[in-house]
CSV table of C-alpha atoms and ligand atoms in Angstrom, one decimal:
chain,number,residue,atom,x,y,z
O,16,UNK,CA,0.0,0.0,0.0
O,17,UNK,CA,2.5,2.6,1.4
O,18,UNK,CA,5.0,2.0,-1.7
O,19,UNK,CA,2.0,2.3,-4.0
O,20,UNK,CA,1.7,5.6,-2.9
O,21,UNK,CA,5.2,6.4,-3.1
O,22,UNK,CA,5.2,5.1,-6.9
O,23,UNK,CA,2.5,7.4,-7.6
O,24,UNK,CA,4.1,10.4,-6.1
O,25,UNK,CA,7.5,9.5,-7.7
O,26,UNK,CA,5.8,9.1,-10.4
O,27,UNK,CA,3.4,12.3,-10.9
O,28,UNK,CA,6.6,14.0,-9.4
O,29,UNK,CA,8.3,13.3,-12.3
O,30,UNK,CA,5.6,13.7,-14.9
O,31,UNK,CA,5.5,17.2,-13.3
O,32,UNK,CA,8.6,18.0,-13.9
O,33,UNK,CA,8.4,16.7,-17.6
O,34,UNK,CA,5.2,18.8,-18.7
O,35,UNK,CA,5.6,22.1,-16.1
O,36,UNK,CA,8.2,24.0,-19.2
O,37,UNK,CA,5.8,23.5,-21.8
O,38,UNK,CA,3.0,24.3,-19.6
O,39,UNK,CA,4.8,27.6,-18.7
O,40,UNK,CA,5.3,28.7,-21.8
O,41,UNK,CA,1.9,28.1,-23.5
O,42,UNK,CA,0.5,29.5,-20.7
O,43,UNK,CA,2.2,33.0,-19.3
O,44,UNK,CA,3.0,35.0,-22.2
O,45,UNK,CA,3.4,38.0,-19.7
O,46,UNK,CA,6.7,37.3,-19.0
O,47,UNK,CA,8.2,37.8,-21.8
O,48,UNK,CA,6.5,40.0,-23.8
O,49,UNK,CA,9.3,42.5,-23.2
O,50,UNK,CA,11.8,40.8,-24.8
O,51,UNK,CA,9.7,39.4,-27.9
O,52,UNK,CA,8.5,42.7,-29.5
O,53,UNK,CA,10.2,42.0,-32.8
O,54,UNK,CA,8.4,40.0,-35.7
O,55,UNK,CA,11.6,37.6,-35.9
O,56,UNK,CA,11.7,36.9,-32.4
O,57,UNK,CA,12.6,33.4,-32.1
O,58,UNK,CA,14.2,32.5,-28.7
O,59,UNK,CA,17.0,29.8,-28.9
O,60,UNK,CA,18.3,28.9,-25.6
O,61,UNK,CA,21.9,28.4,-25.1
O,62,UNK,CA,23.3,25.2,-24.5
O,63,UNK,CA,25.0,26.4,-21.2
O,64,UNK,CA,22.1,29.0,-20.0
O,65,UNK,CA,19.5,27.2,-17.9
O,66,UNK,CA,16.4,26.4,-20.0
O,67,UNK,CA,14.0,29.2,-19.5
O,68,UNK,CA,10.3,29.2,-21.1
O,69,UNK,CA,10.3,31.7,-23.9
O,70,UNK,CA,7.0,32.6,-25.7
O,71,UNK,CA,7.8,34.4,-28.9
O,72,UNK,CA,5.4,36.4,-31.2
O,73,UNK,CA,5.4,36.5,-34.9
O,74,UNK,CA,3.4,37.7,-38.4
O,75,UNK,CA,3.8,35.9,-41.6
O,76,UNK,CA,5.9,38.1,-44.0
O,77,UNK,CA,4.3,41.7,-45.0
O,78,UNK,CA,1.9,41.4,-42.0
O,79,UNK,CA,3.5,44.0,-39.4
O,80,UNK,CA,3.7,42.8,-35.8
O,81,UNK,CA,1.1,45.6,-34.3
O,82,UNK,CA,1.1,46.2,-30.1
O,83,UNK,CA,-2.0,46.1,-28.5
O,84,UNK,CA,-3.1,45.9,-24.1
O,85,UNK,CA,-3.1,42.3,-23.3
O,86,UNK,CA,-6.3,41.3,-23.4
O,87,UNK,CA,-9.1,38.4,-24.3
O,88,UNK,CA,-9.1,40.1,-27.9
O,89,UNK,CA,-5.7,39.3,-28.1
O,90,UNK,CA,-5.6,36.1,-26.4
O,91,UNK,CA,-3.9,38.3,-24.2
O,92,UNK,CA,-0.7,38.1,-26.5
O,93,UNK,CA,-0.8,41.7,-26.8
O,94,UNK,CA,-0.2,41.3,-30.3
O,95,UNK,CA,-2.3,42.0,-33.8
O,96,UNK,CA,-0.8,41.2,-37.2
O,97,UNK,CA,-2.1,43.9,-39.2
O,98,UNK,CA,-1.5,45.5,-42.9
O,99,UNK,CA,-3.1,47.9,-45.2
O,100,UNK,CA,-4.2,45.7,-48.3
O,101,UNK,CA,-4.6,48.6,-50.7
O,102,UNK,CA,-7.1,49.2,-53.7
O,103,UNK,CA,-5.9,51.0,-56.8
O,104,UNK,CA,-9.8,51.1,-57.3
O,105,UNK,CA,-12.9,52.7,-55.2
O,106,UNK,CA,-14.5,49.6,-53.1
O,107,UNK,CA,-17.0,49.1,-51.1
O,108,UNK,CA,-16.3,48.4,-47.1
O,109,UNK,CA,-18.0,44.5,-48.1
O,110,UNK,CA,-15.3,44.4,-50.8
O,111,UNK,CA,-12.6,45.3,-48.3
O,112,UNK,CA,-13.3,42.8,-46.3
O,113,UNK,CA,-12.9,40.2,-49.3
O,114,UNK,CA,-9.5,41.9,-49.7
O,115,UNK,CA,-8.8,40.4,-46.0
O,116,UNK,CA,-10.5,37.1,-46.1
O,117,UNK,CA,-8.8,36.3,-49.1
O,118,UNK,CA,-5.4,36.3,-47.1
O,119,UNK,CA,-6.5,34.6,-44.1
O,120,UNK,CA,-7.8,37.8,-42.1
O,121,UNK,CA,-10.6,40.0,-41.2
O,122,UNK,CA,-11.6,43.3,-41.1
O,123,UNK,CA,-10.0,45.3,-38.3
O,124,UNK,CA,-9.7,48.9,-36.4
O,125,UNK,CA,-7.2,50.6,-34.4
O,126,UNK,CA,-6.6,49.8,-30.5
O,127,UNK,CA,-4.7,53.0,-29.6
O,128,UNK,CA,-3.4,56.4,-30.7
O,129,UNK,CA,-0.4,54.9,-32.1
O,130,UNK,CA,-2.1,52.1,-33.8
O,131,UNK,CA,-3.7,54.9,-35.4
O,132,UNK,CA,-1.4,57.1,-36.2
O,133,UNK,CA,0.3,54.4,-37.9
O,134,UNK,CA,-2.8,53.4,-39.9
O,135,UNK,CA,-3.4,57.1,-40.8
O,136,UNK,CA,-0.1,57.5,-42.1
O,137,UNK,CA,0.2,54.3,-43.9
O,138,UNK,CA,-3.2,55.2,-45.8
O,139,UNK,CA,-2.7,58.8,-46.2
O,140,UNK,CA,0.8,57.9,-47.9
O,141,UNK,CA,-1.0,55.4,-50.5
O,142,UNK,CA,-3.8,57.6,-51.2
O,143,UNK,CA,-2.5,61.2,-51.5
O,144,UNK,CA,1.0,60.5,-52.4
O,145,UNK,CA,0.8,57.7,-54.6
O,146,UNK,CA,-2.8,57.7,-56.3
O,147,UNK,CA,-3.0,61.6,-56.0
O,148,UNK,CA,-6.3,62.1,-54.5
O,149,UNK,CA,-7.6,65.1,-52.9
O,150,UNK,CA,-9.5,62.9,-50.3
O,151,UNK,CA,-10.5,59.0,-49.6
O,152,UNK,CA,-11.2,56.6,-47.2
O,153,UNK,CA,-10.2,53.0,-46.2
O,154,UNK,CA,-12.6,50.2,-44.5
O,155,UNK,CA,-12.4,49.3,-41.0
O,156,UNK,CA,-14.4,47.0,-39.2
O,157,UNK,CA,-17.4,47.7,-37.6
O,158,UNK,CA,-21.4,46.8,-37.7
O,159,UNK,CA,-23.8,48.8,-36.3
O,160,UNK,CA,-26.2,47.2,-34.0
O,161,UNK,CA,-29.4,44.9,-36.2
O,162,UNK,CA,-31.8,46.7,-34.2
O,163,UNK,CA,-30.5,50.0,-35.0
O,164,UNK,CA,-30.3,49.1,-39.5
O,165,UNK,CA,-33.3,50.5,-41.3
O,166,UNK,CA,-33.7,51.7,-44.7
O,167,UNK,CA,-37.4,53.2,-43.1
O,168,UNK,CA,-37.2,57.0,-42.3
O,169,UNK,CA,-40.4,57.0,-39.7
O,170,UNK,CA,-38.3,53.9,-37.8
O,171,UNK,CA,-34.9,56.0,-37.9
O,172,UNK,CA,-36.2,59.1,-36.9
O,173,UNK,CA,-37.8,57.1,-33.4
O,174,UNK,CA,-34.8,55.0,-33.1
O,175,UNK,CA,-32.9,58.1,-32.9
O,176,UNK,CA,-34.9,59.2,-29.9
O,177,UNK,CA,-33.3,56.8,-28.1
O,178,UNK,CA,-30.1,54.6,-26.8
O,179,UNK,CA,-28.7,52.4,-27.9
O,180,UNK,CA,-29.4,53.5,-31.9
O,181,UNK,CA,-28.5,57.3,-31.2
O,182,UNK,CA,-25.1,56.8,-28.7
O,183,UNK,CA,-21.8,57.0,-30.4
O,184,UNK,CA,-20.3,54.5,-28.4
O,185,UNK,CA,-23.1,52.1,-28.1
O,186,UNK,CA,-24.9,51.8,-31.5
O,187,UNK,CA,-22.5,50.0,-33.4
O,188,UNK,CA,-20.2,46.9,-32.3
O,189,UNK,CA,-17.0,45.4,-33.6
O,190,UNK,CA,-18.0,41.6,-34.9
O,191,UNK,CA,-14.8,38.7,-32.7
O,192,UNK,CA,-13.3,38.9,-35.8
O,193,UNK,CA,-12.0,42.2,-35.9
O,194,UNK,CA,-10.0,40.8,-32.2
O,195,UNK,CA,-10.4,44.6,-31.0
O,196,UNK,CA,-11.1,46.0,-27.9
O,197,UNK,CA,-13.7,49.0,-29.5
O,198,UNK,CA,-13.3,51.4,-26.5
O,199,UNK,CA,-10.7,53.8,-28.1
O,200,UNK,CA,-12.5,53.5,-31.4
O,201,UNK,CA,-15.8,55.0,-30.1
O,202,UNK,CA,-14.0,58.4,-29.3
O,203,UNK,CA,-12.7,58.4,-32.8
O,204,UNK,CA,-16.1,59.7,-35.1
O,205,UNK,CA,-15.3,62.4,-37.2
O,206,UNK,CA,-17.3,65.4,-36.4
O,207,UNK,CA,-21.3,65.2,-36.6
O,208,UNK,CA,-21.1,61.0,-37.0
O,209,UNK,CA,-22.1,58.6,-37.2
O,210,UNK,CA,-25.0,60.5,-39.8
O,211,UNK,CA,-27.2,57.5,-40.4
O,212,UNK,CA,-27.5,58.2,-44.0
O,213,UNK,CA,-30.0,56.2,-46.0
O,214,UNK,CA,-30.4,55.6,-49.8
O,215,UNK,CA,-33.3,53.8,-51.6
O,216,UNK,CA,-31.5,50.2,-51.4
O,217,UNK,CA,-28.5,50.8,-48.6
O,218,UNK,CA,-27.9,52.5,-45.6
O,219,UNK,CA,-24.6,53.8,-43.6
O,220,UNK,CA,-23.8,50.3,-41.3
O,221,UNK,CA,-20.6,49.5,-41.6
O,222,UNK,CA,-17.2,51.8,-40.9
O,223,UNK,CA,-14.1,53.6,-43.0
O,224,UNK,CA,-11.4,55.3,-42.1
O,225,UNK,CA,-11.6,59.3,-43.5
O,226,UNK,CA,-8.2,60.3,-44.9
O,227,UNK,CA,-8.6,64.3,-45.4
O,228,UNK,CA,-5.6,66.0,-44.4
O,229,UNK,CA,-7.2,69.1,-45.1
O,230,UNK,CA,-9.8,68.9,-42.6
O,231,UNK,CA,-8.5,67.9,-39.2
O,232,UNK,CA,-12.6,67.2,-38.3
O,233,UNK,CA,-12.8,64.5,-40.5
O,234,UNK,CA,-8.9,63.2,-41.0
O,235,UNK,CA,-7.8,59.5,-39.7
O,236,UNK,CA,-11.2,59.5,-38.0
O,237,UNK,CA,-14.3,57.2,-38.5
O,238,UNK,CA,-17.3,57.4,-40.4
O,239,UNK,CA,-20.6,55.6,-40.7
O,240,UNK,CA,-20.7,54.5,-44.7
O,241,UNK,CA,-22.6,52.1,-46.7
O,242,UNK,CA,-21.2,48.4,-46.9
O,243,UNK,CA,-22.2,47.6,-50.4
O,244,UNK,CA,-21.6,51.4,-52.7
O,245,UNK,CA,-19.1,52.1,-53.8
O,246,UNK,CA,-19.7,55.8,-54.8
O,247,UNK,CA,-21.8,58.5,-54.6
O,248,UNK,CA,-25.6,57.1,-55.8
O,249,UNK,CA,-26.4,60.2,-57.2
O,250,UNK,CA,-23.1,61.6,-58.7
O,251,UNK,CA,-20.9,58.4,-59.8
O,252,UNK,CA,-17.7,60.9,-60.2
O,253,UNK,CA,-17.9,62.0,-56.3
O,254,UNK,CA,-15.1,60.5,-54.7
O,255,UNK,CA,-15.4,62.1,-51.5
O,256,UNK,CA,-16.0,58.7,-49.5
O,257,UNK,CA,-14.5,56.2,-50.9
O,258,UNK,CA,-12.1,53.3,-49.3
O,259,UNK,CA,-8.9,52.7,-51.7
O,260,UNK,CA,-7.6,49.7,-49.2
O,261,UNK,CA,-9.1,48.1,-45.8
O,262,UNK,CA,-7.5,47.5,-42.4
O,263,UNK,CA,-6.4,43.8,-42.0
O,264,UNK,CA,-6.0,41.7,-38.9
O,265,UNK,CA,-5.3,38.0,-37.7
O,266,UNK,CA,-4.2,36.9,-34.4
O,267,UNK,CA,-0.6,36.6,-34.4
O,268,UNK,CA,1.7,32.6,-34.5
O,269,UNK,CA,2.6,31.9,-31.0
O,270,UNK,CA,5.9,29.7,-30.5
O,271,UNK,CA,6.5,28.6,-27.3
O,272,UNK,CA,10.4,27.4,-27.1
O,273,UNK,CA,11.8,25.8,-23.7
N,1,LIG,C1,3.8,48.3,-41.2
N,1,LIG,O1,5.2,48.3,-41.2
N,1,LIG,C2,5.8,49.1,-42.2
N,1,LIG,C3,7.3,48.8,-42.2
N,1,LIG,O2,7.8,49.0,-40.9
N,1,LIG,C4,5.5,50.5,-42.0
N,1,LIG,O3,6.0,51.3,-43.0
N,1,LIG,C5,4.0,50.7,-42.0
N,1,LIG,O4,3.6,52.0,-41.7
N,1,LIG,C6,3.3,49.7,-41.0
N,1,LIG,N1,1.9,49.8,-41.1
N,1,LIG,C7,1.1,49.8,-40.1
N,1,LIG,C8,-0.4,49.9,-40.4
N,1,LIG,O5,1.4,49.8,-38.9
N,2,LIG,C1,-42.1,52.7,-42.3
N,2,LIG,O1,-42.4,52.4,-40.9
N,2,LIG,C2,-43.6,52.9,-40.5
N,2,LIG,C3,-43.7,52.6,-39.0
N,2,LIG,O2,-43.4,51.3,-38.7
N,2,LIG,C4,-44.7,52.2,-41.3
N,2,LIG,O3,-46.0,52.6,-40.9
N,2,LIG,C5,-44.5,52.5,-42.8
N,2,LIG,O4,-45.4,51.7,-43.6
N,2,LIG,C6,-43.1,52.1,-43.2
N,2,LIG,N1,-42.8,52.6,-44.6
N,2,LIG,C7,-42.5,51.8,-45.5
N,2,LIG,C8,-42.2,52.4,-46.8
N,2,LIG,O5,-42.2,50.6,-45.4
């Protein structure tokens, strides 16, 4: 009886001590998320060093490595892979998102003011440096709330009377997908949005990113914009909303090295 016992100990002792590296490092990514903030990080321990748990971070190639707070959008990696697919053409924020789940992604917004400022940049380069416009857009992700989508003016004008349809930071969501904590997002509108415009077969329910450096109201904030046009309905040559690119995410490869 006793050495039973003392098998079993020995022996979930040593099991213990098998399993407990791997555990640690699928487990605690807080540790070392100091040291693993660059896309290449792969940790190699030395044969000499003690064998420490590493849990490194990484993007596939052209996906940038983007910091975000630790948290369940994240799988509390505090890590996004993100990129800016661009779009030599006007699309619509539903054909932005094909842009992403075409390489494995989803439509995503910016976490932070550097996330954004990044984003901004990245977009503002492509459009008004490289394709010359005076203004555009790019899709983010974003849905506004099924109870608050009608194409019926007597239901918008009494949804508008109250929350959540008429709240800035409660009428639209962020779908999983998007793995983004929406809070800093919600104090991005541009001035006077969302607007809950309407036309005969669409309505404003989805989200883009305004690039208009010349109006600091409007510029690298967001704006409530059709999912399915693609310009103006009423004057195909105005270009004043339109996305040239969307803002990808996917959750980021996690290596855990002992
Ligand atoms: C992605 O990384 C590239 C290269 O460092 C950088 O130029 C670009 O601005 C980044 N884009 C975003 C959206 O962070
Ligand atoms: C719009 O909604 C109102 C109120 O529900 C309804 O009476 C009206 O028939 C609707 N209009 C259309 C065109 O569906």
């Amino acid at each position: 009886m006793s050495r039973q016992i003392l098998l079993l100990l020995l022996f979930s002792a040593a099991v213990q001590a098998f399993i407990r590296p791997i555990y640690y490092g699928g487990g605690d990514g807080h540790d070392c998320e100091e040291s693993t903030p660059s896309p290449t990080s792969e940790v190699t321990p030395s044969a000499t060093s003690e064998v420490t748990p590493r849990t490194s971070y990484s993007c596939p190639n052209g996906w940038n490595l983007t910091t975000r707070t630790p948290s369940p959008f994240n799988d509390n990696s505090g890590f996004l892979c993100t990129k800016f697919i661009s779009s030599e053409n006007a699309i619509s924020v539903n054909a932005g998102s094909s842009l992403c789940t075409e390489q494995g992604a989803a439509l995503t917004a910016f976490e932070n003011e550097e996330e954004r400022q990044k984003i901004l940049e990245e977009a503002r380069k492509y459009i008004i440096t490289d394709l010359k416009m005076a203004t555009g857009s790019i899709a983010i992700a974003g849905d506004r709330l099924k109870q608050c989508v009608t194409l019926n003016g007597t239901v918008l004008a009494e949804n508008m009377k109250n929350p959540p349809c008429n709240d800035r930071k409660q009428e639209y969501t962020l779908p999983a997908s998007a793995h983004t904590n929406a809070e800093f997002l919600w104090n991005n509108w541009a001035l006077n949005e969302p607007s809950h415009n309407m036309w005969t077969y669409d309505s404003e329910d989805c989200l883009q990113m305004v690039i208009m450096p010349s109006n600091l109201d409007r510029n690298g904030k967001i704006n409530d914009i059709y999912c399915r046009l693609d310009h103006a309905p009423n004057s195909p040559s105005d270009m004043s909303f339109m996305n040239f690119g969307a803002y990808c995410g996917k959750p980021v490869d996690i290596e855990a090295t002992i």
